[in-house]
Amino acid sequence: MRCEEWLKEKLNDGELHLCEDIRVAARKEGFSQAELKEARKALGVKTFHQFDEDGDTQNWFWYLEVC
């Protein structure tokens, strides 16, 4: 549950957050990849894949829809 609260706080601004940045920050906080995945599912985190003029990039973003 702690990881879920942490992730919600990180994504609660409605902005796009680079997935890799969130993963690195989660590791620094001591959360496992499994905990982060479970928190993402529980919160309904949305993903966005960035494309440019050459097609897709390696950039994936996470965000929460703000109501």
mmCIF file of C-alpha atoms in Angstrom:
data_model
loop_
_atom_site.group_PDB
_atom_site.id
_atom_site.type_symbol
_atom_site.label_atom_id
_atom_site.label_comp_id
_atom_site.label_asym_id
_atom_site.label_seq_id
_atom_site.Cartn_x
_atom_site.Cartn_y
_atom_site.Cartn_z
ATOM 1 C CA MET A 1 0.000 0.000 0.000
ATOM 2 C CA ARG A 2 2.879 2.357 0.711
ATOM 3 C CA CYS A 3 4.109 2.119 -2.899
ATOM 4 C CA GLU A 4 0.627 2.932 -4.159
ATOM 5 C CA GLU A 5 0.498 6.076 -2.025
ATOM 6 C CA TRP A 6 3.987 7.076 -3.139
ATOM 7 C CA LEU A 7 3.135 6.601 -6.822
ATOM 8 C CA LYS A 8 -0.129 8.507 -6.499
ATOM 9 C CA GLU A 9 1.749 11.436 -4.979
ATOM 10 C CA LYS A 10 4.291 11.358 -7.834
ATOM 11 C CA LEU A 11 1.634 11.288 -10.576
ATOM 12 C CA ASN A 12 -1.100 13.355 -8.959
ATOM 13 C CA ASP A 13 -0.218 16.528 -10.892
ATOM 14 C CA GLY A 14 -1.820 15.251 -14.122
ATOM 15 C CA GLU A 15 1.458 15.675 -16.042
ATOM 16 C CA LEU A 16 3.310 13.071 -18.111
ATOM 17 C CA HIS A 17 6.193 11.460 -16.211
ATOM 18 C CA LEU A 18 8.944 9.541 -17.971
ATOM 19 C CA CYS A 19 8.464 5.917 -17.010
ATOM 20 C CA GLU A 20 12.167 5.278 -16.467
ATOM 21 C CA ASP A 21 12.441 8.254 -14.095
ATOM 22 C CA ILE A 22 9.613 6.864 -11.967
ATOM 23 C CA ARG A 23 11.186 3.397 -11.939
ATOM 24 C CA VAL A 24 14.549 4.798 -10.818
ATOM 25 C CA ALA A 25 12.902 6.894 -8.089
ATOM 26 C CA ALA A 26 10.895 3.873 -6.902
ATOM 27 C CA ARG A 27 14.067 1.771 -6.596
ATOM 28 C CA LYS A 28 15.694 4.551 -4.560
ATOM 29 C CA GLU A 29 12.679 4.456 -2.238
ATOM 30 C CA GLY A 30 13.166 0.694 -1.820
ATOM 31 C CA PHE A 31 10.183 -0.487 -3.854
ATOM 32 C CA SER A 32 10.462 -3.599 -5.985
ATOM 33 C CA GLN A 33 9.392 -3.803 -9.609
ATOM 34 C CA ALA A 34 6.501 -6.042 -8.542
ATOM 35 C CA GLU A 35 5.313 -3.499 -5.965
ATOM 36 C CA LEU A 36 5.433 -0.735 -8.554
ATOM 37 C CA LYS A 37 3.500 -2.828 -11.076
ATOM 38 C CA GLU A 38 0.835 -3.642 -8.492
ATOM 39 C CA ALA A 39 0.546 0.046 -7.541
ATOM 40 C CA ARG A 40 0.187 1.029 -11.217
ATOM 41 C CA LYS A 41 -2.648 -1.446 -11.677
ATOM 42 C CA ALA A 42 -4.427 -0.411 -8.484
ATOM 43 C CA LEU A 43 -4.283 3.286 -9.420
ATOM 44 C CA GLY A 44 -5.204 2.791 -13.069
ATOM 45 C CA VAL A 45 -2.059 4.543 -14.286
ATOM 46 C CA LYS A 46 -2.265 5.414 -17.977
ATOM 47 C CA THR A 47 0.636 5.157 -20.419
ATOM 48 C CA PHE A 48 1.653 7.302 -23.358
ATOM 49 C CA HIS A 49 4.193 6.291 -26.011
ATOM 50 C CA GLN A 50 5.983 9.203 -27.636
ATOM 51 C CA PHE A 51 6.337 9.387 -31.406
ATOM 52 C CA ASP A 52 8.326 11.839 -33.477
ATOM 53 C CA GLU A 53 8.749 12.523 -37.206
ATOM 54 C CA ASP A 54 10.735 9.270 -37.576
ATOM 55 C CA GLY A 55 8.129 7.133 -35.825
ATOM 56 C CA ASP A 56 8.087 5.728 -32.339
ATOM 57 C CA THR A 57 10.704 6.569 -29.730
ATOM 58 C CA GLN A 58 11.841 4.703 -26.651
ATOM 59 C CA ASN A 59 10.040 7.212 -24.438
ATOM 60 C CA TRP A 60 7.102 5.900 -22.457
ATOM 61 C CA PHE A 61 5.282 8.100 -19.973
ATOM 62 C CA TRP A 62 2.931 7.407 -17.073
ATOM 63 C CA TYR A 63 0.140 9.652 -15.880
ATOM 64 C CA LEU A 64 -3.069 9.709 -13.882
ATOM 65 C CA GLU A 65 -6.188 11.189 -15.404
ATOM 66 C CA VAL A 66 -7.289 14.181 -13.396
ATOM 67 C CA CYS A 67 -11.033 14.400 -12.844
#
